[in-house]
mmCIF file of C-alpha atoms and ligand atoms in Angstrom:
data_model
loop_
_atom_site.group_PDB
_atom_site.id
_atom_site.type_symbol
_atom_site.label_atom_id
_atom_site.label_comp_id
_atom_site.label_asym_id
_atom_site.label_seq_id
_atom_site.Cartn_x
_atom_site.Cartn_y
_atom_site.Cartn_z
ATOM 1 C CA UNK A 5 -93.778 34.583 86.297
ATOM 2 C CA UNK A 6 -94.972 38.121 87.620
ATOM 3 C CA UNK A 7 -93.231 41.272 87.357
ATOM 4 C CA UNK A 8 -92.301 41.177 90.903
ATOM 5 C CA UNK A 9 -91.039 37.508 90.802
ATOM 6 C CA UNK A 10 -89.263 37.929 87.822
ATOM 7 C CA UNK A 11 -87.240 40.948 89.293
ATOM 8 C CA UNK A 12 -86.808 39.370 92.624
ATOM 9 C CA UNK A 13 -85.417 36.137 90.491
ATOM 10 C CA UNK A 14 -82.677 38.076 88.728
ATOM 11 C CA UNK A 15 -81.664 39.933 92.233
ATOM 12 C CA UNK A 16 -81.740 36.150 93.323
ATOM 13 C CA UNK A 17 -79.432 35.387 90.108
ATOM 14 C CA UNK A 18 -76.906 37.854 90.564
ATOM 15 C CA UNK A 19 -76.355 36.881 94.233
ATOM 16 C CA UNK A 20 -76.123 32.948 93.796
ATOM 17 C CA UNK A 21 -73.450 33.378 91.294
ATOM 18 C CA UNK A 22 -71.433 34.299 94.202
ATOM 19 C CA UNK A 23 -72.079 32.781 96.769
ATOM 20 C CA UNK A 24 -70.763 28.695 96.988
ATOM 21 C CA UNK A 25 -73.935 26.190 96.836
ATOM 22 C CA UNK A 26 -73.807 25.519 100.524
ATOM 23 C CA UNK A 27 -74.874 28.193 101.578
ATOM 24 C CA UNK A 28 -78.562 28.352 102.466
ATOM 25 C CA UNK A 29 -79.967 31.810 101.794
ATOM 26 C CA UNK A 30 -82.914 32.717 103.387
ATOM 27 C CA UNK A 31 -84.959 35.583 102.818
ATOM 28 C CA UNK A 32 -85.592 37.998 104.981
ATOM 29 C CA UNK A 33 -89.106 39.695 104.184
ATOM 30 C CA UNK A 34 -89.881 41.342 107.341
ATOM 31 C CA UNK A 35 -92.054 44.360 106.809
ATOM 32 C CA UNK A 36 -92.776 43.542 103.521
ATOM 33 C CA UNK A 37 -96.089 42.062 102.390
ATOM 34 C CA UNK A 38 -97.353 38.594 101.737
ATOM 35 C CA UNK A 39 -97.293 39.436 97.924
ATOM 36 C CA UNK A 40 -93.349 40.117 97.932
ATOM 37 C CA UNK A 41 -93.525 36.437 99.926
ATOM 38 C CA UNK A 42 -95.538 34.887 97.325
ATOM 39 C CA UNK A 43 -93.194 36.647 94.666
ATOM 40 C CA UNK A 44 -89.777 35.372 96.214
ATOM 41 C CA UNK A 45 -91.945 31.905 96.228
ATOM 42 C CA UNK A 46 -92.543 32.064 92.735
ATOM 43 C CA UNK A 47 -88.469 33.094 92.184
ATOM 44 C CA UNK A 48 -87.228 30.042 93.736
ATOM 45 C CA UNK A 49 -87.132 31.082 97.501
ATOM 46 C CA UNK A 50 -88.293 28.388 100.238
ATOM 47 C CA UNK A 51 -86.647 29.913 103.425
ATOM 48 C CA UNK A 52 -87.839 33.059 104.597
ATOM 49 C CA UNK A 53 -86.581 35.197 107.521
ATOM 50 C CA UNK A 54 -89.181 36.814 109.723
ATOM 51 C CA UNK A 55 -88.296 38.611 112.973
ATOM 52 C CA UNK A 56 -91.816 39.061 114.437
ATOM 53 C CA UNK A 57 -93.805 36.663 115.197
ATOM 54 C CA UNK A 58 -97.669 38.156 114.725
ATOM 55 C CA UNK A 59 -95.883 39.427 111.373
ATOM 56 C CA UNK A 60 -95.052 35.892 110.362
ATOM 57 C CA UNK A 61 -98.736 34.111 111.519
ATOM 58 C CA UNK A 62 -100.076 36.601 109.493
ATOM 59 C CA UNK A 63 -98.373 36.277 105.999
ATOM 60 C CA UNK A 64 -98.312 32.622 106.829
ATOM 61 C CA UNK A 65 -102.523 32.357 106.715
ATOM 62 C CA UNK A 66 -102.517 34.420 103.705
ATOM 63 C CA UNK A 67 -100.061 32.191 101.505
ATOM 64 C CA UNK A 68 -101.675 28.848 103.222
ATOM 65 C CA UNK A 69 -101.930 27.720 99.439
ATOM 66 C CA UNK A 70 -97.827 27.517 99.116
ATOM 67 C CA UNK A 71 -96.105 24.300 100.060
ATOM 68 C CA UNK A 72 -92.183 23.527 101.223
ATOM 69 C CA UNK A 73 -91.839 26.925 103.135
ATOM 70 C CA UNK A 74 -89.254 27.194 106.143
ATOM 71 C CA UNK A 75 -89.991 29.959 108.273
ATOM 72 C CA UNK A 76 -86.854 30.976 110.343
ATOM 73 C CA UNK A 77 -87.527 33.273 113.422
ATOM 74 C CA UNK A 78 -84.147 35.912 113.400
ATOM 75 C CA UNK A 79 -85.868 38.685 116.248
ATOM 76 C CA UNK A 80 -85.601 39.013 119.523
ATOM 77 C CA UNK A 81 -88.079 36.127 121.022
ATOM 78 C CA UNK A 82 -90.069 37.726 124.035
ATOM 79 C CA UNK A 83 -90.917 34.595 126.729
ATOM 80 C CA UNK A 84 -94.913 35.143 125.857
ATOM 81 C CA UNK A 85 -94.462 34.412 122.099
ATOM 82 C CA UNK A 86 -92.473 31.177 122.377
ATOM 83 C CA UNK A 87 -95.166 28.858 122.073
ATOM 84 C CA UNK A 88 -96.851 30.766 119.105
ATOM 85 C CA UNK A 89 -92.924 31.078 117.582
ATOM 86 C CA UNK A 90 -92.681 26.678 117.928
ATOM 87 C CA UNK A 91 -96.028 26.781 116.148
ATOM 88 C CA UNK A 92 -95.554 28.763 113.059
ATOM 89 C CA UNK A 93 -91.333 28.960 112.333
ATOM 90 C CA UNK A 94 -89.279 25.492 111.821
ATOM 91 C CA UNK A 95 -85.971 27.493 112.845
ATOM 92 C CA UNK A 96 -85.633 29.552 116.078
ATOM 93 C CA UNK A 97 -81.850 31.879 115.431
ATOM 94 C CA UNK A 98 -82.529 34.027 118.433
ATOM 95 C CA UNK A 99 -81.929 32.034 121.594
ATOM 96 C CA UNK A 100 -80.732 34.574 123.674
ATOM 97 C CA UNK A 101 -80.824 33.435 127.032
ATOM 98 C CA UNK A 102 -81.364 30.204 129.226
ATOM 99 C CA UNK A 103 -83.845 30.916 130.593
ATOM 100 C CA UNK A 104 -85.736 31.377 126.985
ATOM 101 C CA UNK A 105 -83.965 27.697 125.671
ATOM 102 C CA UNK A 106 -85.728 25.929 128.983
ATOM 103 C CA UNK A 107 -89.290 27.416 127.939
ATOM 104 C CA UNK A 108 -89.269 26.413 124.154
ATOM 105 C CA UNK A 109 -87.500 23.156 125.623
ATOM 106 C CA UNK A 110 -90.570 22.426 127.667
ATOM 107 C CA UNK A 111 -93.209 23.638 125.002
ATOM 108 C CA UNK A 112 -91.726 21.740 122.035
ATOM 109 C CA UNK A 113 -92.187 18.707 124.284
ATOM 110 C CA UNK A 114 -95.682 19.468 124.941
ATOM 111 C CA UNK A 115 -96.032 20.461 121.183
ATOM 112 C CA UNK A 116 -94.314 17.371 120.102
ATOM 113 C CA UNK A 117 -91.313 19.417 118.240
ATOM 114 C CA UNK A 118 -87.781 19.362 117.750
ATOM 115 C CA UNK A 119 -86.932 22.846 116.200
ATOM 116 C CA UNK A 120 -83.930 23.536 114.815
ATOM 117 C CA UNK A 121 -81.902 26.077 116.681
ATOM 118 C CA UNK A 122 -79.210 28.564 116.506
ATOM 119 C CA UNK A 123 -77.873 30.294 119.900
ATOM 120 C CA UNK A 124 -77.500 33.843 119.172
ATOM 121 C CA UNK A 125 -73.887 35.094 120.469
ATOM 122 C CA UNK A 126 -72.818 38.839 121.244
ATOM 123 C CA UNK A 127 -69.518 38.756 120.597
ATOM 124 C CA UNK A 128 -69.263 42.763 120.863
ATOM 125 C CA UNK A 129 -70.906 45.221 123.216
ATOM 126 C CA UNK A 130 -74.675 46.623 121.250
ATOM 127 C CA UNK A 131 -77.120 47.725 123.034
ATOM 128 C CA UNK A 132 -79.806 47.323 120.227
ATOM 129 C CA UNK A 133 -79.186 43.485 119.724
ATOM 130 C CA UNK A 134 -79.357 40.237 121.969
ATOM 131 C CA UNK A 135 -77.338 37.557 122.394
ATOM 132 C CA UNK A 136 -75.093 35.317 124.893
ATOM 133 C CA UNK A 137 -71.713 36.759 125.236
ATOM 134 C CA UNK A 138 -69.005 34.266 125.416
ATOM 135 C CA UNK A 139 -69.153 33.955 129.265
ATOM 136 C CA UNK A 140 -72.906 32.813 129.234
ATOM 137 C CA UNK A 141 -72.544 30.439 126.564
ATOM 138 C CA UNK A 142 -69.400 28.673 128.546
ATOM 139 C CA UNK A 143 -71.151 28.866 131.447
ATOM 140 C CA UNK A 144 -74.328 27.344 130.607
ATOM 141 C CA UNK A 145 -73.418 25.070 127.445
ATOM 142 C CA UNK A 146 -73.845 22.256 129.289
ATOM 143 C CA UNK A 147 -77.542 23.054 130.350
ATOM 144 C CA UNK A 148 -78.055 23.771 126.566
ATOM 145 C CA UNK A 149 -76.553 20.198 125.548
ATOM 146 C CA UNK A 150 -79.072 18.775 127.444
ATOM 147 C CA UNK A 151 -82.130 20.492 126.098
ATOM 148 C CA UNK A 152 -83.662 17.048 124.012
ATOM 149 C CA UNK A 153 -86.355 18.739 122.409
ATOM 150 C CA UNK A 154 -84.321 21.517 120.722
ATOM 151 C CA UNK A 155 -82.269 20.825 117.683
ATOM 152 C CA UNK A 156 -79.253 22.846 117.892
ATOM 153 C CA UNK A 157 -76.952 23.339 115.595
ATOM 154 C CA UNK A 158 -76.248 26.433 114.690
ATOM 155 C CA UNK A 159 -74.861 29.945 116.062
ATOM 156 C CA UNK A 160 -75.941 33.044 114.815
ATOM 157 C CA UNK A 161 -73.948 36.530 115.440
ATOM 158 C CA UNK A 162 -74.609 39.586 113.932
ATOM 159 C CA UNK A 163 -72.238 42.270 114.304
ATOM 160 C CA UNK A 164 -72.577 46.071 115.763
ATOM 161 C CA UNK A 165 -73.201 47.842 112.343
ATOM 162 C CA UNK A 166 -70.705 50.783 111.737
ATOM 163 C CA UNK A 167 -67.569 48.244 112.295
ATOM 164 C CA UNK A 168 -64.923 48.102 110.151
ATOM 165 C CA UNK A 169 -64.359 45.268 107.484
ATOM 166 C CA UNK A 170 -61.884 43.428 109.139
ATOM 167 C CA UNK A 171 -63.662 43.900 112.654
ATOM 168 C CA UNK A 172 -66.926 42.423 111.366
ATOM 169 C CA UNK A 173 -64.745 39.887 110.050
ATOM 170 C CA UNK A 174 -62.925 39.110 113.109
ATOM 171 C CA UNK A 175 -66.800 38.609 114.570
ATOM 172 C CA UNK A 176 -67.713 35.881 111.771
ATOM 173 C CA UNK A 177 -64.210 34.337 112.437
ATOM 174 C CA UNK A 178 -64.998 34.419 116.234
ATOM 175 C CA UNK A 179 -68.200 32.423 115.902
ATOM 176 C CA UNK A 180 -66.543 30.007 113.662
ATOM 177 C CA UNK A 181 -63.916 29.353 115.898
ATOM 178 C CA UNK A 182 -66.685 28.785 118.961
ATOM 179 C CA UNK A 183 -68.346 26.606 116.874
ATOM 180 C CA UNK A 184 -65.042 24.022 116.749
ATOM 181 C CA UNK A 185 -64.938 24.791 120.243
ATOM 182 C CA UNK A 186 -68.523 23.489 121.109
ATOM 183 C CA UNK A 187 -67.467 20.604 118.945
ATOM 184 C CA UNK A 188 -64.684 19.452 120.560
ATOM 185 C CA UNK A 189 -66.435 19.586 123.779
ATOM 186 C CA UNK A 190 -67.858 16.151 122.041
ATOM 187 C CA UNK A 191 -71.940 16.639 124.072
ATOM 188 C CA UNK A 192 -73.813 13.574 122.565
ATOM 189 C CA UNK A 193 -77.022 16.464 121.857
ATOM 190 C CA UNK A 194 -74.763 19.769 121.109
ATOM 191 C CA UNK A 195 -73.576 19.457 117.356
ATOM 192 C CA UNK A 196 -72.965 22.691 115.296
ATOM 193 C CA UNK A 197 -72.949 22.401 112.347
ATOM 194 C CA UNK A 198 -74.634 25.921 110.675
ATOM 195 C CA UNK A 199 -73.238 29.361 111.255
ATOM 196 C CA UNK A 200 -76.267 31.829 110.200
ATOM 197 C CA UNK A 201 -74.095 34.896 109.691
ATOM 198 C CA UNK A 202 -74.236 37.279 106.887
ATOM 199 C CA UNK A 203 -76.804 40.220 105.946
ATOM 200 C CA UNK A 204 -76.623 42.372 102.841
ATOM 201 C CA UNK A 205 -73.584 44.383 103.552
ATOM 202 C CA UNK A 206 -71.740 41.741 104.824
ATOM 203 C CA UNK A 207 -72.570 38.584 103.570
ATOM 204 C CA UNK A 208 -69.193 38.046 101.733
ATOM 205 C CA UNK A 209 -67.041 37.968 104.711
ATOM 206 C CA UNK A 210 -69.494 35.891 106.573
ATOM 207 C CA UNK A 211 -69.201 33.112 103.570
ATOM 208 C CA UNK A 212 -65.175 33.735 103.868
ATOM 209 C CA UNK A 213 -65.489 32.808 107.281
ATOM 210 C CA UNK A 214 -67.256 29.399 106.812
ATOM 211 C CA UNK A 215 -71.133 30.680 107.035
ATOM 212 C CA UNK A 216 -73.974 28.182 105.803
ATOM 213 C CA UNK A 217 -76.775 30.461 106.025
ATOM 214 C CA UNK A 218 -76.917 34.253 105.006
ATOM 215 C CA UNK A 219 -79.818 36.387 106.259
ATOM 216 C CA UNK A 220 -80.978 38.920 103.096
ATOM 217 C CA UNK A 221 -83.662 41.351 102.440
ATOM 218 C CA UNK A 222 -82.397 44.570 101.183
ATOM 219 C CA UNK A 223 -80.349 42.866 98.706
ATOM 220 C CA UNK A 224 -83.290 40.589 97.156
ATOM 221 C CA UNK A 225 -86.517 43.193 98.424
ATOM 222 C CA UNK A 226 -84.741 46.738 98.332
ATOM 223 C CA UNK A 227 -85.131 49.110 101.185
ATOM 224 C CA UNK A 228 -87.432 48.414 104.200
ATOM 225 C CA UNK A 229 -90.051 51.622 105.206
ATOM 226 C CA UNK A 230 -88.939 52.221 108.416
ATOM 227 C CA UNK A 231 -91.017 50.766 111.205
ATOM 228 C CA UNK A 232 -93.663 52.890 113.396
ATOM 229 C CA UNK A 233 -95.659 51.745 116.011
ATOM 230 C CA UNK A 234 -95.565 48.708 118.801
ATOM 231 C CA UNK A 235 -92.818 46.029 118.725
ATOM 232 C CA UNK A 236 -94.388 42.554 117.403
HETATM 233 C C1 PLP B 128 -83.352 42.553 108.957
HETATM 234 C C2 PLP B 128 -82.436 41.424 109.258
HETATM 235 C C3 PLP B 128 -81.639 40.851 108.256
HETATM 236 C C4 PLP B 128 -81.615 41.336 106.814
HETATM 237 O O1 PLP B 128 -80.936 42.539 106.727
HETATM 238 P P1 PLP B 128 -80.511 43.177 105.304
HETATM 239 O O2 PLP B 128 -79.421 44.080 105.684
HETATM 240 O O3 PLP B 128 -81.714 43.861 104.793
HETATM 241 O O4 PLP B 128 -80.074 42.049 104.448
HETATM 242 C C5 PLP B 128 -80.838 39.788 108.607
HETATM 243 N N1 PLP B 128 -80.799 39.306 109.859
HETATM 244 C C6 PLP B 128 -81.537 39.835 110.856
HETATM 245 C C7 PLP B 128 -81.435 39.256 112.216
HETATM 246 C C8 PLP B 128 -82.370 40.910 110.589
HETATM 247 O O5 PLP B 128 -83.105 41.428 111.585
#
């Protein structure tokens, strides 16, 4: 194993010993190279987190060589990237709108997909984040049950950061709780079964509250550089 992979392993170590098995961790490499990729590879790591999609296509072409990745989209998905996002990420979290579920619904058919799928829920006013507040996802849940050529099954939230413990935790608990909702409904095509909830600083109260996938990068990769320059 390389340096890198062998540190990234026993970051990977430390955070599997608490968290239960179920719980898929993906990780989240955005802004960092294809190298740290390959090194999480080489640590164990098949799911990784992007949240751009020219980012992804990138690192994707230069680790072409690696086998049994999962690339999960977690950004915002702007309407002219959908196609490219169905072609290079087996998970879409960020379903944000309706209108956005009805495109990749009519491009996965052309593609011949069936992504998997979380809607992305706003559970709290935040202006920096997107996501269906509780009133949109009631009022169009049946349009979303009958989308055939998206697999959905999850719901992602991520809380406003600066909350309180127990108000972050009253978001993870909220998303859990519209998740039995959903279910009960009983829509032959709407099943949820994953809750992707949980980044670094919060990952333990979004496992508390029933999460099956936790989001990390700063925990595994350290901190990101901050970003300059034009989104995606
Ligand atoms: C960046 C990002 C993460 C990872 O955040 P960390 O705090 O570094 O673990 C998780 N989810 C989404 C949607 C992100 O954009």
């Amino acid at each position: 194993m390389t340096p890198a992979a062998a540190a990234i392993a026993e970051r990977l170590a430390a955070v599997r010993a608490t968290i239960p098995a179920r719980v898929r961790l993906i990780a989240v490499t955005k802004t960092f190279s294809a190298e740290v990729v390959r090194a999480a590879y080489e640590a164990g790591l098949r799911d990784f987190g992007e949240n751009r999609v020219q980012e992804a296509i990138a690192k994707q072409a230069e680790l072409s060589d690696l086998s049994g990745m999962t690339w999960h989209l977690i950004g915002r998905l702007q309407s002219n990237k959908s196609r490219k996002a169905l072609e290079h990420f087996q998970w879409i979290h960020s379903i944000d709108s309706l209108k956005l579920a009805e495109r990749l619904n009519l491009q996965a058919a052309e593609l011949d997909l069936r992504p998997s799928c979380c809607l992305q829920l706003k559970l709290r006013p935040d202006p920096n984040k997107g996501g269906l507040t509780l009133a949109e996802l009631q009022r169009d849940l049946s349009d979303y049950a009958q989308m055939q050529h998206l697999n959905i099954t999850g719901l992602m939230a991520i809380p406003p950061q600066g909350l309180e413990p127990d108000e972050t935790q009253a978001v993870f608990i909220q998303t859990q709780e519209i998740a039995k909702m959903i279910n009960q409904m009983a829509f032959p095509h709407l099943k949820i079964s994953q809750l992707s909830l949980g980044m670094s600083a919060d990952y333990p109260l979004a496992i508390a509250a029933g999460s099956t996938m936790i989001r990390l990068g700063t925990l595994l990769f350290g901190q990101r550089q901050r970003r300059t320059g034009a989104q995606n």
